[in-house]
Short mmCIF file of C-alpha atoms in Angstrom, two decimals:
data_model
loop_
_atom_site.label_atom_id
_atom_site.label_comp_id
_atom_site.label_asym_id
_atom_site.label_seq_id
_atom_site.Cartn_x
_atom_site.Cartn_y
_atom_site.Cartn_z
CA MET A 1 4.62 -21.67 -24.35
CA LYS A 2 7.95 -19.34 -25.20
CA ARG A 3 5.71 -16.40 -25.33
CA TRP A 4 5.27 -16.22 -22.38
CA ARG A 5 8.85 -16.90 -21.18
CA ALA A 6 9.20 -13.06 -20.06
CA LEU A 7 5.62 -11.99 -18.74
CA ILE A 8 7.44 -15.53 -16.23
CA VAL A 9 10.16 -14.04 -15.16
CA LEU A 10 8.14 -9.39 -14.82
CA GLY A 11 5.64 -11.31 -12.99
CA THR A 12 8.49 -12.89 -11.23
CA ALA A 13 9.12 -9.50 -9.76
CA GLN A 14 5.76 -8.24 -9.58
CA PHE A 15 4.70 -11.01 -7.09
CA LEU A 16 7.65 -11.00 -4.85
CA MET A 17 6.72 -6.95 -3.73
CA VAL A 18 3.81 -7.66 -2.70
CA LEU A 19 4.79 -10.64 -0.71
CA ASP A 20 7.38 -9.30 1.21
CA THR A 21 4.38 -6.16 1.88
CA SER A 22 2.10 -8.81 3.14
CA VAL A 23 5.58 -10.69 5.84
CA MET A 24 5.34 -7.54 7.33
CA ASN A 25 1.95 -7.19 7.67
CA VAL A 26 1.06 -10.73 9.81
CA SER A 27 4.33 -10.53 11.52
CA ILE A 28 3.17 -6.89 13.11
CA SER A 29 3.50 -8.41 16.63
CA GLN A 30 6.43 -10.54 16.30
CA LEU A 31 8.57 -7.58 14.89
CA VAL A 32 6.92 -5.22 17.70
CA GLU A 33 8.69 -7.57 20.41
CA ASP A 34 11.97 -8.34 17.97
CA PHE A 35 13.03 -5.34 17.83
CA ASP A 36 11.32 -4.46 21.60
CA THR A 37 9.56 -1.24 20.25
CA GLU A 38 5.93 -1.44 19.44
CA VAL A 39 3.34 -0.92 17.22
CA THR A 40 3.56 2.76 15.64
CA ALA A 41 6.75 1.96 15.17
CA ILE A 42 6.07 -0.38 12.95
CA GLN A 43 3.99 0.84 11.20
CA ALA A 44 5.62 3.86 10.15
CA VAL A 45 8.31 1.58 8.56
CA ILE A 46 5.42 -0.14 6.85
CA THR A 47 3.99 3.17 5.90
CA LEU A 48 7.83 4.66 4.04
CA TYR A 49 8.67 1.72 2.53
CA ALA A 50 5.26 2.51 0.44
CA LEU A 51 5.82 6.00 0.73
CA VAL A 52 9.20 5.75 -0.70
CA MET A 53 8.12 3.78 -3.14
CA ALA A 54 4.96 6.44 -4.15
CA ALA A 55 8.03 9.63 -4.09
CA PHE A 56 10.46 8.08 -6.50
CA MET A 57 8.04 5.76 -8.64
CA ILE A 58 7.86 8.59 -11.22
CA ILE A 59 11.46 9.63 -10.25
CA GLY A 60 11.96 5.08 -12.02
CA GLY A 61 9.57 5.22 -14.54
CA ARG A 62 11.62 9.23 -16.87
CA LEU A 63 15.07 7.06 -15.59
CA GLY A 64 13.51 4.06 -17.59
CA ASP A 65 12.89 6.11 -20.94
CA ILE A 66 16.67 7.95 -19.98
CA VAL A 67 18.83 4.41 -19.35
CA GLY A 68 15.93 1.82 -21.07
CA ARG A 69 13.48 0.19 -19.42
CA ARG A 70 15.22 -3.53 -19.23
CA ARG A 71 18.72 -1.82 -17.89
CA MET A 72 16.20 -0.22 -15.17
CA PHE A 73 14.35 -3.27 -14.26
CA LEU A 74 17.49 -5.25 -14.40
CA LEU A 75 19.14 -2.91 -11.80
CA GLY A 76 16.21 -1.97 -10.16
CA LEU A 77 16.19 -6.05 -9.56
CA ALA A 78 19.49 -5.96 -7.33
CA VAL A 79 18.65 -2.46 -5.63
CA TYR A 80 16.10 -4.74 -4.49
CA GLY A 81 18.37 -7.18 -3.64
CA VAL A 82 20.85 -5.31 -1.73
CA GLY A 83 17.53 -3.98 0.26
CA SER A 84 16.58 -7.70 1.13
CA ALA A 85 20.04 -8.73 3.04
CA LEU A 86 20.48 -6.33 4.92
CA THR A 87 16.47 -6.00 6.40
CA ALA A 88 16.64 -9.59 6.25
CA VAL A 89 20.41 -9.47 9.07
CA ALA A 90 18.97 -5.93 10.84
CA PRO A 91 19.91 -6.06 14.30
CA GLU A 92 17.72 -2.41 15.03
CA LEU A 93 14.80 -1.50 14.62
CA TRP A 94 16.79 2.01 12.34
CA VAL A 95 18.81 -0.75 10.21
CA LEU A 96 15.20 -2.54 8.83
CA LEU A 97 14.09 0.57 8.20
CA LEU A 98 17.53 1.72 6.04
CA GLY A 99 16.39 -1.61 4.27
CA TRP A 100 13.49 -2.44 3.53
CA SER A 101 11.18 0.94 4.08
CA VAL A 102 14.96 2.79 2.03
CA ILE A 103 16.38 0.02 -0.17
CA GLU A 104 13.63 -1.41 -1.18
CA GLY A 105 11.81 0.93 -1.86
CA LEU A 106 13.72 2.68 -3.83
CA GLY A 107 14.19 -1.02 -6.31
CA ALA A 108 10.57 -1.51 -6.11
CA ALA A 109 10.21 2.26 -7.27
CA MET A 110 12.73 0.51 -9.83
CA VAL A 111 11.33 -2.53 -11.12
CA LEU A 112 7.97 -1.46 -11.32
CA PRO A 113 7.34 1.24 -13.56
CA ALA A 114 9.55 -0.77 -16.00
CA MET A 115 8.17 -3.45 -14.92
CA VAL A 116 4.33 -2.61 -16.12
CA ALA A 117 5.87 -1.04 -19.71
CA LEU A 118 8.27 -3.93 -21.08
CA VAL A 119 4.36 -6.55 -20.46
CA ALA A 120 2.96 -3.58 -22.93
CA GLU A 121 5.78 -3.39 -25.46
CA SER A 122 6.15 -7.25 -25.50
CA TYR A 123 2.76 -7.79 -25.48
CA ARG A 124 -0.27 -6.33 -27.21
CA GLY A 125 -4.25 -6.83 -27.61
CA SER A 126 -6.40 -9.30 -26.23
CA ASP A 127 -2.86 -10.36 -24.80
CA ARG A 128 -2.35 -7.65 -23.24
CA ALA A 129 -5.76 -8.15 -21.36
CA VAL A 130 -4.63 -11.30 -19.71
CA ALA A 131 -0.66 -10.59 -19.55
CA TYR A 132 -2.07 -7.48 -17.26
CA ALA A 133 -4.63 -10.08 -16.30
CA VAL A 134 -1.50 -12.25 -14.93
CA ILE A 135 0.66 -9.14 -13.53
CA GLY A 136 -2.74 -9.01 -11.31
CA GLY A 137 -2.68 -12.51 -10.57
CA LEU A 138 0.20 -12.91 -9.34
CA ALA A 139 0.36 -9.53 -7.03
CA GLY A 140 -2.81 -12.20 -5.42
CA ALA A 141 -0.17 -14.71 -5.24
CA GLY A 142 2.27 -12.45 -3.69
CA ILE A 143 -1.08 -11.15 -0.79
CA ALA A 144 -1.54 -15.04 -0.44
CA VAL A 145 1.06 -16.59 -0.52
CA GLY A 146 3.08 -13.87 2.77
CA PRO A 147 0.59 -13.98 5.33
CA LEU A 148 0.65 -17.98 5.82
CA LEU A 149 4.26 -18.30 3.95
CA GLY A 150 5.12 -15.30 6.44
CA GLY A 151 2.98 -16.52 9.70
CA TRP A 152 4.44 -20.37 9.55
CA VAL A 153 7.99 -19.13 9.02
CA THR A 154 7.73 -16.33 11.73
CA THR A 155 6.21 -18.85 14.71
CA TYR A 156 8.52 -21.89 13.53
CA LEU A 157 11.83 -20.27 12.44
CA THR A 158 12.28 -16.55 11.50
CA TRP A 159 10.81 -14.10 9.33
CA ARG A 160 14.22 -13.04 8.20
CA LEU A 161 14.49 -16.34 6.07
CA VAL A 162 11.35 -14.35 3.96
CA PHE A 163 14.15 -11.88 3.30
CA ALA A 164 16.52 -14.30 2.63
CA GLY A 165 14.85 -16.03 0.27
CA GLU A 166 14.50 -12.93 -1.79
CA VAL A 167 17.83 -12.08 -2.21
CA VAL A 168 17.77 -15.60 -4.18
CA ILE A 169 14.73 -15.28 -6.26
CA VAL A 170 16.51 -11.95 -6.97
CA ALA A 171 18.63 -13.96 -8.20
CA ALA A 172 17.55 -15.78 -9.89
CA VAL A 173 15.36 -13.66 -12.26
CA LEU A 174 18.89 -11.64 -12.88
CA LEU A 175 20.11 -14.68 -14.28
CA CYS A 176 16.82 -15.21 -16.53
CA ARG A 177 17.68 -11.77 -17.19
CA ARG A 178 18.51 -12.99 -21.28
CA VAL A 179 14.01 -13.37 -21.36
CA ILE A 180 13.26 -9.31 -21.32
CA LYS A 181 13.19 -8.24 -24.71
CA ALA A 182 13.32 -4.21 -25.14
CA ALA A 183 11.96 -1.81 -28.08
CA PRO A 184 15.47 -0.70 -29.48
CA VAL A 185 17.01 2.84 -28.76
CA GLN A 186 15.50 5.60 -31.09
CA GLY A 187 16.64 9.29 -31.62
CA ALA A 188 17.65 11.25 -28.57
CA ARG A 189 16.27 10.51 -25.41
CA PRO A 190 14.34 12.43 -22.17
CA GLN A 191 15.89 14.99 -19.29
CA LEU A 192 16.07 13.84 -15.96
CA ASP A 193 14.04 16.95 -14.33
CA ALA A 194 16.08 17.41 -11.47
CA VAL A 195 14.55 20.36 -9.87
CA GLY A 196 10.55 18.51 -10.27
CA ALA A 197 11.90 15.28 -9.00
CA LEU A 198 13.09 17.11 -5.74
CA LEU A 199 9.22 18.39 -5.52
CA SER A 200 7.08 15.81 -6.14
CA ALA A 201 9.17 13.05 -3.82
CA ALA A 202 8.80 16.15 -1.03
CA GLY A 203 5.76 17.11 -1.53
CA LEU A 204 4.35 13.06 -1.57
CA GLY A 205 6.24 12.78 1.78
CA LEU A 206 5.24 15.58 3.50
CA GLY A 207 1.73 14.58 3.55
CA VAL A 208 1.84 11.27 3.93
CA LEU A 209 3.90 12.58 6.60
CA GLY A 210 1.42 14.60 8.67
CA VAL A 211 -0.94 11.46 8.53
CA LEU A 212 0.80 9.24 9.53
CA GLN A 213 1.67 12.01 12.93
CA SER A 214 -1.86 12.44 13.11
CA SER A 215 -1.89 9.54 15.77
CA THR A 216 1.11 10.91 17.52
CA TRP A 217 0.32 14.91 16.84
CA GLY A 218 -2.74 14.91 17.26
CA TRP A 219 -5.46 16.73 14.06
CA VAL A 220 -6.25 20.05 15.64
CA GLN A 221 -5.48 19.92 19.20
CA PRO A 222 -1.77 18.62 19.93
CA ARG A 223 -1.27 15.63 21.50
CA ASN A 224 2.72 15.16 21.37
CA PRO A 225 3.33 16.41 18.93
CA PRO A 226 7.30 18.94 19.33
CA PHE A 227 6.01 21.58 17.94
CA THR A 228 3.08 23.76 17.46
CA VAL A 229 1.94 26.72 15.52
CA LEU A 230 -0.74 29.35 16.72
CA GLY A 231 -1.40 26.75 19.16
CA PHE A 232 -2.54 24.22 17.12
CA ALA A 233 -1.27 20.31 16.38
CA PRO A 234 1.63 20.63 12.41
CA THR A 235 0.16 17.81 11.34
CA LEU A 236 -2.73 19.98 8.81
CA PHE A 237 0.33 22.85 8.40
CA VAL A 238 2.72 19.44 7.53
CA ILE A 239 -0.02 17.81 5.04
CA GLY A 240 -1.01 22.08 3.60
CA ALA A 241 2.71 22.13 3.35
CA GLY A 242 2.96 19.23 1.28
CA GLY A 243 -0.55 20.44 -1.46
CA ALA A 244 1.99 23.03 -2.16
CA VAL A 245 5.14 22.09 -2.41
CA LEU A 246 3.08 19.75 -5.32
CA ALA A 247 1.13 23.30 -6.86
CA VAL A 248 4.49 24.22 -6.67
CA PHE A 249 5.19 20.97 -8.81
CA ARG A 250 2.87 21.45 -11.42
CA TRP A 251 3.44 25.10 -11.83
CA TRP A 252 7.25 23.72 -13.16
CA GLY A 253 6.74 20.69 -14.82
CA GLY A 254 4.08 23.38 -16.50
CA ARG A 255 6.96 25.63 -17.36
CA ARG A 256 9.61 23.52 -18.88
CA SER A 257 6.90 21.68 -21.27
CA HIS A 258 6.37 25.25 -22.01
CA ARG A 259 10.40 25.81 -22.21
CA GLY A 260 10.56 22.97 -24.83
CA ASP A 261 11.95 20.62 -21.84
CA ASP A 262 11.00 16.86 -20.57
CA PRO A 263 9.47 17.36 -17.59
CA LEU A 264 9.47 15.75 -14.74
CA VAL A 265 6.24 13.53 -16.46
CA HIS A 266 3.25 15.56 -18.46
CA LEU A 267 0.97 15.98 -15.87
CA ASP A 268 -1.72 16.87 -18.70
CA LEU A 269 -1.38 12.93 -19.33
CA LEU A 270 -4.07 13.59 -16.08
CA SER A 271 -6.55 15.11 -17.75
CA ARG A 272 -7.62 12.81 -20.33
CA PRO A 273 -10.61 10.63 -18.53
CA VAL A 274 -10.29 7.30 -18.62
CA LEU A 275 -6.79 7.30 -17.27
CA ARG A 276 -7.27 9.91 -14.37
CA SER A 277 -10.20 7.48 -13.59
CA GLY A 278 -8.01 4.74 -13.61
CA LEU A 279 -5.06 6.51 -11.07
CA LEU A 280 -7.82 7.20 -8.39
CA ALA A 281 -9.55 3.59 -8.75
CA LEU A 282 -6.13 1.85 -7.54
CA LEU A 283 -5.41 4.79 -4.46
CA SER A 284 -8.41 3.73 -3.29
CA GLN A 285 -8.63 -0.09 -4.12
CA ASN A 286 -4.91 -0.28 -2.42
CA LEU A 287 -5.97 2.07 0.21
CA VAL A 288 -8.45 -0.48 1.23
CA LEU A 289 -6.29 -3.49 0.91
CA LEU A 290 -3.56 -2.54 3.49
CA GLY A 291 -5.86 -0.57 5.26
CA LEU A 292 -7.36 -3.69 6.52
CA PHE A 293 -4.55 -5.49 6.08
CA PHE A 294 -3.08 -3.03 8.87
CA THR A 295 -6.24 -3.59 11.38
CA ILE A 296 -6.77 -7.33 10.82
CA PRO A 297 -4.18 -8.59 11.77
CA LEU A 298 -4.04 -5.89 14.64
CA TYR A 299 -7.16 -7.93 15.15
CA LEU A 300 -5.91 -11.72 15.13
CA GLN A 301 -2.66 -11.21 16.61
CA VAL A 302 -3.36 -8.84 19.81
CA VAL A 303 -7.04 -9.25 20.84
CA GLN A 304 -7.23 -12.69 19.52
CA GLY A 305 -3.96 -13.31 20.80
CA PHE A 306 -3.10 -15.65 17.81
CA ASP A 307 0.64 -16.21 15.86
CA ALA A 308 1.31 -15.27 13.03
CA PHE A 309 1.01 -18.30 11.46
CA GLU A 310 -2.47 -18.67 12.44
CA THR A 311 -3.18 -15.17 11.52
CA GLY A 312 -1.62 -16.64 7.94
CA LEU A 313 -4.17 -19.14 7.96
CA ARG A 314 -7.56 -17.04 8.40
CA LEU A 315 -6.02 -13.81 5.70
CA LEU A 316 -6.03 -17.29 3.20
CA PRO A 317 -9.19 -16.50 1.91
CA VAL A 318 -9.44 -13.11 1.04
CA SER A 319 -5.64 -14.11 -0.25
CA ALA A 320 -7.21 -17.24 -2.29
CA THR A 321 -10.10 -15.80 -3.72
CA MET A 322 -8.38 -12.08 -4.59
CA LEU A 323 -5.68 -14.32 -6.70
CA VAL A 324 -8.22 -16.48 -8.04
CA THR A 325 -11.29 -13.77 -9.74
CA SER A 326 -8.05 -11.12 -10.05
CA LEU A 327 -7.29 -14.90 -12.76
CA ALA A 328 -9.59 -15.55 -14.01
CA ALA A 329 -11.72 -12.31 -14.46
CA SER A 330 -10.15 -10.23 -17.43
CA ALA A 331 -12.87 -11.68 -19.90
CA LEU A 332 -15.11 -11.14 -18.25
CA GLY A 333 -14.02 -7.14 -18.29
CA ARG A 334 -14.10 -7.60 -21.93
CA ARG A 335 -17.62 -8.69 -22.16
CA LEU A 336 -19.50 -6.18 -19.74
CA GLY A 337 -16.12 -3.33 -20.00
CA PRO A 338 -14.06 -2.26 -17.37
CA ARG A 339 -16.56 -0.23 -15.24
CA ARG A 340 -19.06 -2.29 -14.41
CA VAL A 341 -16.61 -4.74 -13.47
CA VAL A 342 -14.63 -1.85 -11.27
CA ARG A 343 -18.69 -1.30 -9.85
CA LEU A 344 -19.39 -4.51 -9.14
CA ALA A 345 -16.07 -4.55 -7.15
CA LEU A 346 -17.07 -2.22 -5.04
CA PHE A 347 -19.97 -3.18 -3.88
CA THR A 348 -18.65 -6.46 -3.08
CA LEU A 349 -16.10 -4.79 -1.51
CA VAL A 350 -18.95 -2.62 0.72
CA VAL A 351 -20.18 -5.36 1.11
CA ALA A 352 -17.93 -8.30 2.88
CA ILE A 353 -16.19 -4.89 5.45
CA VAL A 354 -20.39 -4.13 6.44
CA TRP A 355 -19.94 -8.36 7.79
CA LEU A 356 -16.25 -7.77 8.19
CA LEU A 357 -17.62 -5.17 10.93
CA ALA A 358 -20.74 -8.01 11.81
CA THR A 359 -17.32 -10.56 13.09
CA ILE A 360 -15.58 -7.70 15.11
CA ASP A 361 -16.69 -9.50 18.66
CA PRO A 362 -14.12 -10.44 21.37
CA ALA A 363 -15.20 -14.34 20.33
CA ILE A 364 -13.67 -14.72 16.46
CA ASP A 365 -16.98 -16.29 14.75
CA ASP A 366 -14.03 -18.46 11.89
CA ALA A 367 -16.83 -19.45 10.00
CA GLN A 368 -17.67 -15.77 9.38
CA PHE A 369 -14.44 -14.37 9.22
CA ALA A 370 -13.59 -16.28 6.82
CA GLY A 371 -16.96 -16.01 4.94
CA ALA A 372 -16.27 -12.11 5.05
CA MET A 373 -12.66 -12.33 3.62
CA ALA A 374 -13.33 -14.10 1.05
CA VAL A 375 -16.09 -12.19 -0.38
CA LEU A 376 -13.54 -9.11 0.07
CA GLY A 377 -10.97 -11.24 -2.42
CA VAL A 378 -13.20 -11.05 -4.39
CA GLY A 379 -13.55 -7.73 -4.57
CA MET A 380 -10.23 -6.71 -5.25
CA GLY A 381 -9.35 -8.89 -7.22
CA LEU A 382 -11.94 -7.44 -9.40
CA LEU A 383 -10.18 -4.77 -9.33
CA ALA A 384 -6.85 -6.36 -10.30
CA SER A 385 -7.80 -7.58 -13.13
CA GLN A 386 -8.80 -4.25 -14.55
CA LEU A 387 -6.89 -1.31 -13.68
CA GLY A 388 -3.95 -1.85 -14.77
CA ASN A 389 -5.40 -2.40 -18.71
CA VAL A 390 -6.90 0.46 -18.12
CA VAL A 391 -4.30 2.82 -17.67
CA GLN A 392 -2.04 1.30 -19.62
CA SER A 393 -4.33 0.61 -22.83
CA SER A 394 -5.35 4.47 -22.27
CA VAL A 395 -2.17 6.07 -23.29
CA GLY A 396 0.20 5.38 -26.40
CA GLU A 397 3.52 3.58 -26.70
CA ALA A 398 5.36 6.27 -26.17
CA GLU A 399 4.01 7.25 -22.73
CA ARG A 400 4.62 3.84 -21.14
CA SER A 401 6.84 4.74 -18.48
CA GLU A 402 5.55 7.75 -17.72
CA ALA A 403 1.73 5.87 -17.00
CA GLY A 404 3.46 2.55 -15.68
CA GLY A 405 5.19 5.62 -13.13
CA LEU A 406 1.93 7.31 -12.44
CA GLN A 407 -0.41 3.75 -11.50
CA PHE A 408 2.42 2.47 -9.20
CA THR A 409 2.64 6.00 -7.19
CA ALA A 410 -1.58 5.65 -7.07
CA GLN A 411 -1.25 2.58 -5.93
CA ASN A 412 1.97 2.78 -3.29
CA LEU A 413 -0.23 6.46 -1.56
CA GLY A 414 -2.54 4.42 -1.44
CA SER A 415 -0.92 2.07 -0.10
CA ALA A 416 1.29 4.14 2.54
CA LEU A 417 -2.54 6.42 2.87
CA GLY A 418 -3.51 2.81 4.07
CA THR A 419 -1.67 2.34 6.60
CA ALA A 420 -1.04 5.50 7.17
CA LEU A 421 -4.74 6.90 7.74
CA ILE A 422 -6.31 3.70 9.18
CA GLY A 423 -3.40 3.46 11.58
CA SER A 424 -3.97 6.49 13.09
CA LEU A 425 -7.69 6.89 12.95
CA LEU A 426 -7.39 3.24 14.20
CA ILE A 427 -5.61 4.53 17.11
CA GLY A 428 -7.25 8.55 17.28
CA SER A 429 -11.00 6.25 18.51
CA LEU A 430 -9.06 4.03 20.79
CA ALA A 431 -8.00 6.85 22.53
CA HIS A 432 -10.86 8.61 22.48
CA ALA A 433 -13.32 5.29 23.42
CA PHE A 434 -10.40 4.52 26.29
CA THR A 435 -11.14 8.62 28.02
CA THR A 436 -14.64 8.09 27.83
CA ARG A 437 -15.03 4.84 29.34
CA VAL A 438 -12.41 6.17 32.22
CA GLU A 439 -14.05 8.93 33.32
CA ASP A 440 -17.22 7.35 32.59
CA ASP A 441 -17.32 4.12 34.66
CA PRO A 442 -18.89 4.27 38.66
CA GLN A 443 -15.87 1.22 39.62
CA LEU A 444 -13.63 3.82 39.31
CA SER A 445 -12.50 6.41 41.89
CA ALA A 446 -11.36 9.50 40.25
CA ALA A 447 -7.14 8.97 41.26
CA THR A 448 -7.34 6.08 38.90
CA ARG A 449 -9.53 8.02 36.82
CA GLU A 450 -7.15 10.70 37.22
CA GLU A 451 -4.27 8.47 36.80
CA VAL A 452 -5.15 7.09 33.67
CA GLY A 453 -6.17 10.31 32.01
CA VAL A 454 -2.03 11.99 33.22
CA ALA A 455 -0.92 8.28 30.61
CA LEU A 456 -3.00 8.94 27.91
CA GLU A 457 -1.75 12.76 26.99
CA ALA A 458 1.51 10.52 27.24
CA GLY A 459 0.58 8.80 24.46
CA VAL A 460 -1.49 6.04 24.05
CA THR A 461 -0.64 2.90 21.77
CA PHE A 462 -2.12 -1.09 21.07
CA VAL A 463 -1.05 -3.79 23.56
CA PRO A 464 -2.64 -6.69 24.52
CA THR A 465 -5.14 -6.32 27.17
CA ASP A 466 -2.44 -8.71 30.22
CA GLN A 467 -0.22 -5.45 29.17
CA VAL A 468 -2.61 -2.79 30.46
CA ARG A 469 -4.10 -5.05 32.99
CA ALA A 470 -0.41 -5.39 34.33
CA ALA A 471 0.80 -1.66 34.15
CA ALA A 472 -2.43 -1.29 35.71
CA GLU A 473 -1.12 -3.88 38.85
CA ARG A 474 2.26 -1.66 39.22
CA ALA A 475 0.24 1.50 39.64
CA GLY A 476 -1.36 -0.59 43.13
CA LEU A 477 -4.30 -0.39 42.31
CA PRO A 478 -7.28 -2.62 43.73
CA PRO A 479 -8.47 -5.27 42.16
CA ALA A 480 -11.71 -4.06 41.36
CA GLU A 481 -10.14 -1.43 39.54
CA VAL A 482 -7.81 -3.08 37.47
CA GLU A 483 -10.27 -5.51 36.61
CA ALA A 484 -12.72 -2.08 35.66
CA VAL A 485 -9.74 -0.17 33.16
CA ALA A 486 -8.67 -3.30 31.78
CA ASP A 487 -12.03 -3.83 30.72
CA SER A 488 -12.23 -0.85 29.46
CA TYR A 489 -9.35 -0.86 27.54
CA ALA A 490 -10.86 -4.57 25.79
CA SER A 491 -13.59 -2.61 24.87
CA ALA A 492 -12.35 0.49 23.94
CA GLN A 493 -9.40 -1.72 21.06
CA LEU A 494 -12.89 -2.98 19.69
CA GLN A 495 -14.30 0.12 19.14
CA GLY A 496 -10.97 1.27 17.91
CA LEU A 497 -10.90 -1.21 15.50
CA LYS A 498 -14.58 -0.84 14.00
CA ALA A 499 -14.60 2.49 13.41
CA ALA A 500 -10.92 2.16 11.36
CA ILE A 501 -11.93 -0.65 9.12
CA LEU A 502 -16.30 1.56 9.01
CA ALA A 503 -13.69 4.01 7.03
CA THR A 504 -12.06 1.27 4.52
CA GLY A 505 -15.35 0.53 4.08
CA GLY A 506 -16.02 4.14 3.43
CA ILE A 507 -13.49 4.55 1.36
CA ALA A 508 -14.66 2.15 -1.30
CA ALA A 509 -17.64 3.46 -1.40
CA ALA A 510 -16.75 7.18 -2.72
CA GLY A 511 -14.86 4.82 -5.19
CA PHE A 512 -17.99 4.69 -6.77
CA LEU A 513 -17.46 8.74 -8.10
CA VAL A 514 -15.24 7.58 -10.31
CA THR A 515 -16.11 4.27 -12.57
CA PRO A 516 -18.13 6.85 -14.61
CA ASN A 517 -15.53 7.18 -17.19
CA LEU A 518 -14.51 4.25 -17.50
CA PRO A 519 -15.09 1.71 -20.31
CA ALA A 520 -18.26 0.68 -20.84
CA ALA A 521 -20.39 -0.82 -23.25
CA LYS A 522 -19.00 -4.66 -24.69
CA GLY A 523 -15.50 -4.25 -26.99
CA SER A 524 -15.63 -0.33 -25.89
CA ARG A 525 -10.94 0.37 -25.12
CA PRO A 526 -10.53 3.24 -23.32
CA ARG A 527 -9.14 6.89 -26.00
CA ARG A 528 -6.02 5.95 -27.66
CA PRO A 529 -4.17 9.10 -27.49
CA ASP A 530 -4.51 11.48 -30.97
CA THR A 531 -1.48 12.05 -32.94
CA ALA A 532 -1.33 15.09 -30.53
CA ASP A 533 -0.67 13.76 -27.49
CA ARG A 534 2.25 11.33 -28.47
CA ALA A 535 3.62 13.72 -30.99
CA ARG A 536 4.39 16.28 -28.05
CA THR A 537 5.68 13.24 -26.00
CA PRO A 538 9.51 13.32 -26.76
CA GLY A 539 11.41 10.42 -27.41
CA PRO A 540 10.79 6.75 -28.65
CA PRO A 541 9.66 3.81 -26.30
CA ARG A 542 12.69 1.55 -24.49
#
């Protein structure tokens, strides 16, 4: 048991950083009410948290190489605890955004690459596969506990207590720091590429910002943007600017490597097929999971009218089966190979999403919904049991932090894009469906259609149908037209939800394209880097 103490401490950090994301997702409606804001504002807060982690994860991994992985892990936890404390007392939305999205996001970016590298240092062979399965299982536990605990606390007490509790857990982990061991520092420490850090953060930030704002700005035709570019919405131009900055980042890293300086990350790592496939699979996994965990609570809370606790209860099947499957399936990967397990996982996800689509109705069928959620959790658990070990086993000891940075960058970029892209599709589909139904409804007068059209031009958000009905009554519409507008909005809500969930199914199906390079044969391992690979990476493991 003694040899697993470090894993318990390290895994607690993983648990915490998944826990509060799932708490936020299940508390969306309460957060909207507490801060007197809209769903899109909370969507931005959730997206920014994942974006900050994605933008700074590679930097966090490199800083771990410079100051030491154990030290970076502990320092990051302290930063995370400060963010949790600020979140717990946030009086306004901007304070929530600062505490949770920014400070906690930065703390997580410091902790997670160091954590995954410390796990790899502490365990070898089959123990390492078990350790990564446990880490995946603890992530599943965070997803399992988050909706239920967060839902209960939000409904009967306040969501703030969850973040206050996180401060206590962070303090307890810091008190247990002695069980975490790190390899002794040898040789010269690598340098921090400040220019590369700026370019990577700016490129990722611009890309996700464009996707996030697409629901407000429009993709091509301007909807409500702060400015236009040649008469078009700025969305694609902002995303393109992010891509251009990332291209400069790649050029800059190659230039530093050619001069013999340390780049922020050795991007030639991505030329390794196993690592590249593992990272793309992680990105897809989190895009699907966070896209669904943003969309489904809206269906349960806004359409069905459930409170946060009732929402958490209905999300419990996906959380429980993900936890159990991720813990149990590491041995399956050793027998069948990660490629087969990942393909089975993706097939399971597609089945679950198709089943879920069939349950999105005005009146929920709890049994059908629970079945779809349980199958979804199995698919996610199968992925979680394999991908961490695939990524870390494809690199050498000196590359652990870089690989960890890339791993969590992929995960959190997927999370940010999941919330931003799927949320954008949801709002866009809602607006389109509502517009179409209002224009085609013979019960509505021309004046009413024009009035609704003007309101839609100012923006549409995902709100309970009763709010739409009340707004129509305040506008002085006849009772028959009030009900017609409310019915049109209710139908458009369901259509928007189905479009968003269908998009996650398409992403899961596209995941099959990245599986051919994953290890397949029984007992096979990803290609280990050769001597030249290890030699070109400066600095020893820390």
